[in-house]
CSV table of C-alpha atoms in Angstrom, one decimal:
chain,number,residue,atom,x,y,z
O,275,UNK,CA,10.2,6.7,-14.8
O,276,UNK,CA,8.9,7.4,-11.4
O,277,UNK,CA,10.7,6.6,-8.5
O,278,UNK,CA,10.7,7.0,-4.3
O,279,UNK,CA,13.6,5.9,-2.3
O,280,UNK,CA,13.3,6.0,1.8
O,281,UNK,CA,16.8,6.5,4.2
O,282,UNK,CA,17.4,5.4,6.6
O,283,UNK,CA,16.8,1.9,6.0
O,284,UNK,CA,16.4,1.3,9.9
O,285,UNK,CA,15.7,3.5,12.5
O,286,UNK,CA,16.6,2.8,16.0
O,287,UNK,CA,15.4,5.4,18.5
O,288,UNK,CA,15.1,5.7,22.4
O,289,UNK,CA,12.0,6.6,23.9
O,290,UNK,CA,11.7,10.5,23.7
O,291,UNK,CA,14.5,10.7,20.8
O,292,UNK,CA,12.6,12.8,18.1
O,293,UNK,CA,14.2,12.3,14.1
O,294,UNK,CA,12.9,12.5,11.0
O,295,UNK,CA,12.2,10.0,8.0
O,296,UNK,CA,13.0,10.8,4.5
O,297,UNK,CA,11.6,10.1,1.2
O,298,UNK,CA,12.6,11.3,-1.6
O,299,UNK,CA,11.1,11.3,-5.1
O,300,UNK,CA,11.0,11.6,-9.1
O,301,UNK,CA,7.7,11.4,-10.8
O,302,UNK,CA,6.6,13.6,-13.7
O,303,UNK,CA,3.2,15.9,-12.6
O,304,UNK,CA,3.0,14.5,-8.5
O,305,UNK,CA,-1.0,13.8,-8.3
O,306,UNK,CA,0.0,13.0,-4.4
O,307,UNK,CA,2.3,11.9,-1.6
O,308,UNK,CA,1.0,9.2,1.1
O,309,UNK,CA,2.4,8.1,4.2
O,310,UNK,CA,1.5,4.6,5.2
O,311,UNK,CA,2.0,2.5,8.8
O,312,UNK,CA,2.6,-1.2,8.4
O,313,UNK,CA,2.9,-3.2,11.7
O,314,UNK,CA,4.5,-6.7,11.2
O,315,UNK,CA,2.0,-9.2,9.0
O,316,UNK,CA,-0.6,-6.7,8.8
O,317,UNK,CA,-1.2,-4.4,6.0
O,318,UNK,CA,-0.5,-0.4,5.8
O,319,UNK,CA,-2.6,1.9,7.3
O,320,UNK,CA,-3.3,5.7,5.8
O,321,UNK,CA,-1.4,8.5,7.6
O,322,UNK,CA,-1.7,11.2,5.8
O,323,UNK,CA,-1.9,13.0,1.6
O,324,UNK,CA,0.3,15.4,0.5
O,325,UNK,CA,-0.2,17.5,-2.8
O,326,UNK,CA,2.1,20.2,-3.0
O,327,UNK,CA,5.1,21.7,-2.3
O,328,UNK,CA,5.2,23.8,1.4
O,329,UNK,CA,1.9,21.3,2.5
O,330,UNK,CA,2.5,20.2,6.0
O,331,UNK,CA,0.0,17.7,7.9
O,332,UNK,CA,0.2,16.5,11.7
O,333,UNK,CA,-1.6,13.5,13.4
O,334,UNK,CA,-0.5,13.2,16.9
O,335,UNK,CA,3.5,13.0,17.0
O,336,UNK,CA,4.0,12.8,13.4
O,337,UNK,CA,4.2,15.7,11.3
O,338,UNK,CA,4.5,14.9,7.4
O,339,UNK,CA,6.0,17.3,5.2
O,340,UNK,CA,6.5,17.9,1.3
O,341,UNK,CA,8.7,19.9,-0.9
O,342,UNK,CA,9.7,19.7,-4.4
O,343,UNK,CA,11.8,16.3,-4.1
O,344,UNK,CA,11.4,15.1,-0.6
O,345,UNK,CA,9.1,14.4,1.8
O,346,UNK,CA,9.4,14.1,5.9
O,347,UNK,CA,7.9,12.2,8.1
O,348,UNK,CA,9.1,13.9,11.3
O,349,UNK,CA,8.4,12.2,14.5
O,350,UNK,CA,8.3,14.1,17.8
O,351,UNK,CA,9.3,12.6,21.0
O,352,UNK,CA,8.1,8.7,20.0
O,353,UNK,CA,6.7,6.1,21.9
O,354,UNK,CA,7.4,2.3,21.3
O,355,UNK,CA,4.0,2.1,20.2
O,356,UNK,CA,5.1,4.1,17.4
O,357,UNK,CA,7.5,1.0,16.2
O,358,UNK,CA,6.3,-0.2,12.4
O,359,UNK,CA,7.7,0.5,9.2
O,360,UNK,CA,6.7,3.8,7.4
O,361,UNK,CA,6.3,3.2,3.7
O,362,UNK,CA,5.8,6.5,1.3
O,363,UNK,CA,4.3,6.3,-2.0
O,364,UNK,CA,3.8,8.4,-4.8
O,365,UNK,CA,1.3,8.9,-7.6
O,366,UNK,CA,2.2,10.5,-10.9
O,367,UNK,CA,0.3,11.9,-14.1
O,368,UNK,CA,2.2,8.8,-16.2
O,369,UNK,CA,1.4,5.8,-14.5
O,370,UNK,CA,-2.5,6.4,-14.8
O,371,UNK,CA,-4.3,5.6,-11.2
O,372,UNK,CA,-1.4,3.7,-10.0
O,373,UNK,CA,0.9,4.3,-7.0
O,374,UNK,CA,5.3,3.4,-6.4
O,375,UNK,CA,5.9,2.8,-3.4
O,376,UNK,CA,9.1,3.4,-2.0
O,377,UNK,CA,11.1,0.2,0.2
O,378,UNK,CA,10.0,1.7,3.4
O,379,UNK,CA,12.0,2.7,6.7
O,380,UNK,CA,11.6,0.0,9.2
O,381,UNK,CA,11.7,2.4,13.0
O,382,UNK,CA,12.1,0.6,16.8
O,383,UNK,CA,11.7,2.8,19.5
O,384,UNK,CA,12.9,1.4,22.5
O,385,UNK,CA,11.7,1.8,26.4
P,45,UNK,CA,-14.2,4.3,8.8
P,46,UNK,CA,-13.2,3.0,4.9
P,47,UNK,CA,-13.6,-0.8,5.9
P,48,UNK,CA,-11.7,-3.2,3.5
P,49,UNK,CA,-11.6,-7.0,4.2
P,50,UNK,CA,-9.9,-9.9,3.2
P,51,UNK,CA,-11.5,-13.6,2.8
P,52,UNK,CA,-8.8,-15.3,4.5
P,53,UNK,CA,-5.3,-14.4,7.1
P,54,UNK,CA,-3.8,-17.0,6.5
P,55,UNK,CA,-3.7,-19.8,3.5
P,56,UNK,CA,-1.6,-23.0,2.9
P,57,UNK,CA,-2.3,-24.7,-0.4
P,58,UNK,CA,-0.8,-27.1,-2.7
P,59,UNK,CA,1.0,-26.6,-6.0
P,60,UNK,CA,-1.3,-26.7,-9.1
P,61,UNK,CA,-4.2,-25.8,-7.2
P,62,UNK,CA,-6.5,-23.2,-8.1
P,63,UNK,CA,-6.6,-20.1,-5.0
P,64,UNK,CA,-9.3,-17.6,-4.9
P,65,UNK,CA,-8.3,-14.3,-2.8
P,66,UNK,CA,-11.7,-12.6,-1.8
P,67,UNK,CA,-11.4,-8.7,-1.1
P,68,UNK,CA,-14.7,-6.9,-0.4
P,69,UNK,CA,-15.0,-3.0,0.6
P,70,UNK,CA,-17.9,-0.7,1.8
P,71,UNK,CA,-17.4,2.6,0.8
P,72,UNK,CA,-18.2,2.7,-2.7
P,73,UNK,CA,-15.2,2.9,-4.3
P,74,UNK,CA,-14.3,2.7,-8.1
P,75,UNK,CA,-11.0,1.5,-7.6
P,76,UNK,CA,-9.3,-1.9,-6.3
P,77,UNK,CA,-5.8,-3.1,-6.6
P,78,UNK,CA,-4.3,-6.3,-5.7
P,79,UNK,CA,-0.5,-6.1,-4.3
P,80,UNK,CA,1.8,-8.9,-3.7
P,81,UNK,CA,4.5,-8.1,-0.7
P,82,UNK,CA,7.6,-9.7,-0.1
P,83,UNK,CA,10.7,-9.0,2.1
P,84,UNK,CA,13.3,-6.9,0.0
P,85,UNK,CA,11.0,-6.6,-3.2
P,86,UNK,CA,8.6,-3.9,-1.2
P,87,UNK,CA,4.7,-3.9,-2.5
P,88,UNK,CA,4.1,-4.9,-6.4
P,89,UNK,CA,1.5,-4.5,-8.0
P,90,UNK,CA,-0.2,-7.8,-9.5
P,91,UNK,CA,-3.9,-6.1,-11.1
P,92,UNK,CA,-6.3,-3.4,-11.1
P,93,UNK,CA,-9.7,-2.2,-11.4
P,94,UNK,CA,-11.2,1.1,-12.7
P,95,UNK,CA,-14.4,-0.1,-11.9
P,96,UNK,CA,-16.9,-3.0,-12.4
P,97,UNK,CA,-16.0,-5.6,-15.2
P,98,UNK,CA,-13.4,-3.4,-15.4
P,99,UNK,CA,-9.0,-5.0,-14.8
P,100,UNK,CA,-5.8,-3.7,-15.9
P,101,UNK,CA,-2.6,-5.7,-15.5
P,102,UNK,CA,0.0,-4.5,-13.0
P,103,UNK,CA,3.8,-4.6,-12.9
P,104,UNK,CA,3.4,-8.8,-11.8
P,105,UNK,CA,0.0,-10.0,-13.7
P,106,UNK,CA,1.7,-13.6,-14.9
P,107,UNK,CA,0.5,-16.2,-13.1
P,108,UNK,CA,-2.6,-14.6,-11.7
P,109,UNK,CA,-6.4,-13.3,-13.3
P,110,UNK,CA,-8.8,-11.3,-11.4
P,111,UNK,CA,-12.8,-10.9,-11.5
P,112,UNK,CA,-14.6,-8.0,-10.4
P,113,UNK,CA,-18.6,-8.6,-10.9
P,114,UNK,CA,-19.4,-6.2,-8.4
P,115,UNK,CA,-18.4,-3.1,-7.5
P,116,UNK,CA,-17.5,-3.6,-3.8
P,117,UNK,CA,-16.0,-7.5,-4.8
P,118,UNK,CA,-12.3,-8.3,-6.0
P,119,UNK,CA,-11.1,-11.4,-6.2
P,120,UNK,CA,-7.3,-12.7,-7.2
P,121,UNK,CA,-7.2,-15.7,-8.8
P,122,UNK,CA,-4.2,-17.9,-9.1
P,123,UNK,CA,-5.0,-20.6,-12.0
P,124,UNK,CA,-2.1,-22.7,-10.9
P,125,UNK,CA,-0.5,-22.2,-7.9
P,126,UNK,CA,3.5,-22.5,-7.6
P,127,UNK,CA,5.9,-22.2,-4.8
P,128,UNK,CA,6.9,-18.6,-5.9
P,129,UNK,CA,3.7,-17.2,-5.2
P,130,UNK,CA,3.9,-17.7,-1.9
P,131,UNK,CA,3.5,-14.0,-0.3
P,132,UNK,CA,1.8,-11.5,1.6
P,133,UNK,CA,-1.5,-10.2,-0.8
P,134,UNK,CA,-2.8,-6.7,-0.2
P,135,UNK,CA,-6.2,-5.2,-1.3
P,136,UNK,CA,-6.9,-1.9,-1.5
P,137,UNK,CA,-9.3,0.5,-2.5
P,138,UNK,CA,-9.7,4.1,-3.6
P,139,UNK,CA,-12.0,6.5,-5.1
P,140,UNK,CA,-11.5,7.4,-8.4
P,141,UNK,CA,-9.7,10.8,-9.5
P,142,UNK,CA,-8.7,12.4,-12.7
P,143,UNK,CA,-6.1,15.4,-11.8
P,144,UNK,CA,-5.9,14.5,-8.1
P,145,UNK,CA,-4.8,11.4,-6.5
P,146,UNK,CA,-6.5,10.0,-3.9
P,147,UNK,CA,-5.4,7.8,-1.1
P,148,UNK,CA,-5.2,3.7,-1.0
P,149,UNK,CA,-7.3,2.0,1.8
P,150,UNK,CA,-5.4,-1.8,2.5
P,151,UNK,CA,-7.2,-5.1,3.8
P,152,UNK,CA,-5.2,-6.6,6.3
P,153,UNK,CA,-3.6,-8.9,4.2
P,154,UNK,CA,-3.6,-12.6,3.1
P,155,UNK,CA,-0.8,-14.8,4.0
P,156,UNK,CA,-0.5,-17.5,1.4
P,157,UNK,CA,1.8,-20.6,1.6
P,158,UNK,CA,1.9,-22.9,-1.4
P,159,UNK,CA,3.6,-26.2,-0.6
């Protein structure tokens, strides 16, 4: 069965603090890895598509990462505009077109 | 820019009325999906669409039925609605792929209250 856990649960970071997000992953014949935004009552916004293992993509101050197991989400000197909850997803050759979604690590970055 | 919107932001109806959740995209895509998100329970999938006339159930389908007529339209249909469905509901979109996957583009979401 496929499965994507996120740690930390909750982030707390100061202005400037750069860390990392993890998600980490079990799915038979990965199709793709996506990193999604979500801002409070809105609904998640495309970051970025990862395929295969050693793939690195950057957008700004985030940097997303992929290896065999894990994925990072690494964030580089953040802003409190960069507060929301990351959510990763995966999508493997047995659940047909379908994407799991992992819980999600809810980040504040504070002035 | 992949444009998915949402007939409604926010919803409050009555139990054992009938809800229609309208979900509309302009980019062409083969796929839709309709996700239910609550606090603690993370996004679940309720139904899907390959393409037109087309619907697979999800990992939640009781409780809810879905038309898709056309291929931009999606629409989530609660035949009788009951306090637990009140949620967060997600569209989203995608173009199809057979050995690569392809990313999911959300609506901004439907907040539903069923009193």
């Amino acid at each position: 069965e496929d499965q994507v856990t996120q740690s930390p649960e909750a982030l707390r970071l100061q202005e400037g603090e750069s860390s990392s997000l993890n998600c980490s992953y079990t799915v038979s014949g990965l199709r793709g890895l996506f990193w999604y935004r979500q801002d409070p009552g809105k609904g998640p916004e495309f970051l970025f598509t990862l395929y295969s293992a050693g793939e690195e993509k950057e957008k700004e101050r985030l940097k997303a990462t992929l290896t065999k197991k894990e994925s990072f989400l690494h964030i580089t000197a953040p802003k409190p505009e960069d507060s929301a909850t990351y959510l990763c997803a995966v999508q493997g050759g047995n659940y047909g077109q379908n994407f799991v979604f992992g819980p999600g690590t809810r980040l504040s970055v504070l002035p | 820019d992949v444009k998915v919107t949402q007939s409604s932001r926010y919803l409050v109806k009555r139990t054992g009325e009938k809800v229609f959740l309208e979900c509309v995209q302009d980019m062409d895509h083969e796929n839709m999906f309709w996700y239910r998100q609550d606090p603690g329970l993370g996004l679940r999938l309720i139904y899907f669409s390959y393409d037109v006339k087309m619907k697979e159930k999800g990992d939640i389908p009781e409780g809810y039925s879905v038309s898709r007529e056309k291929k931009e339209r999606f629409s989530l249909i609660l035949e009788s609605a009951s306090t637990n469905q009140t949620s967060m509901y997600l569209c989203a979109s995608r173009i199809a792929g057979s050995q690569r996957g392809y990313e999911q583009y959300f609506g901004p979401g439907t907040r539903l209250t069923v009193t």
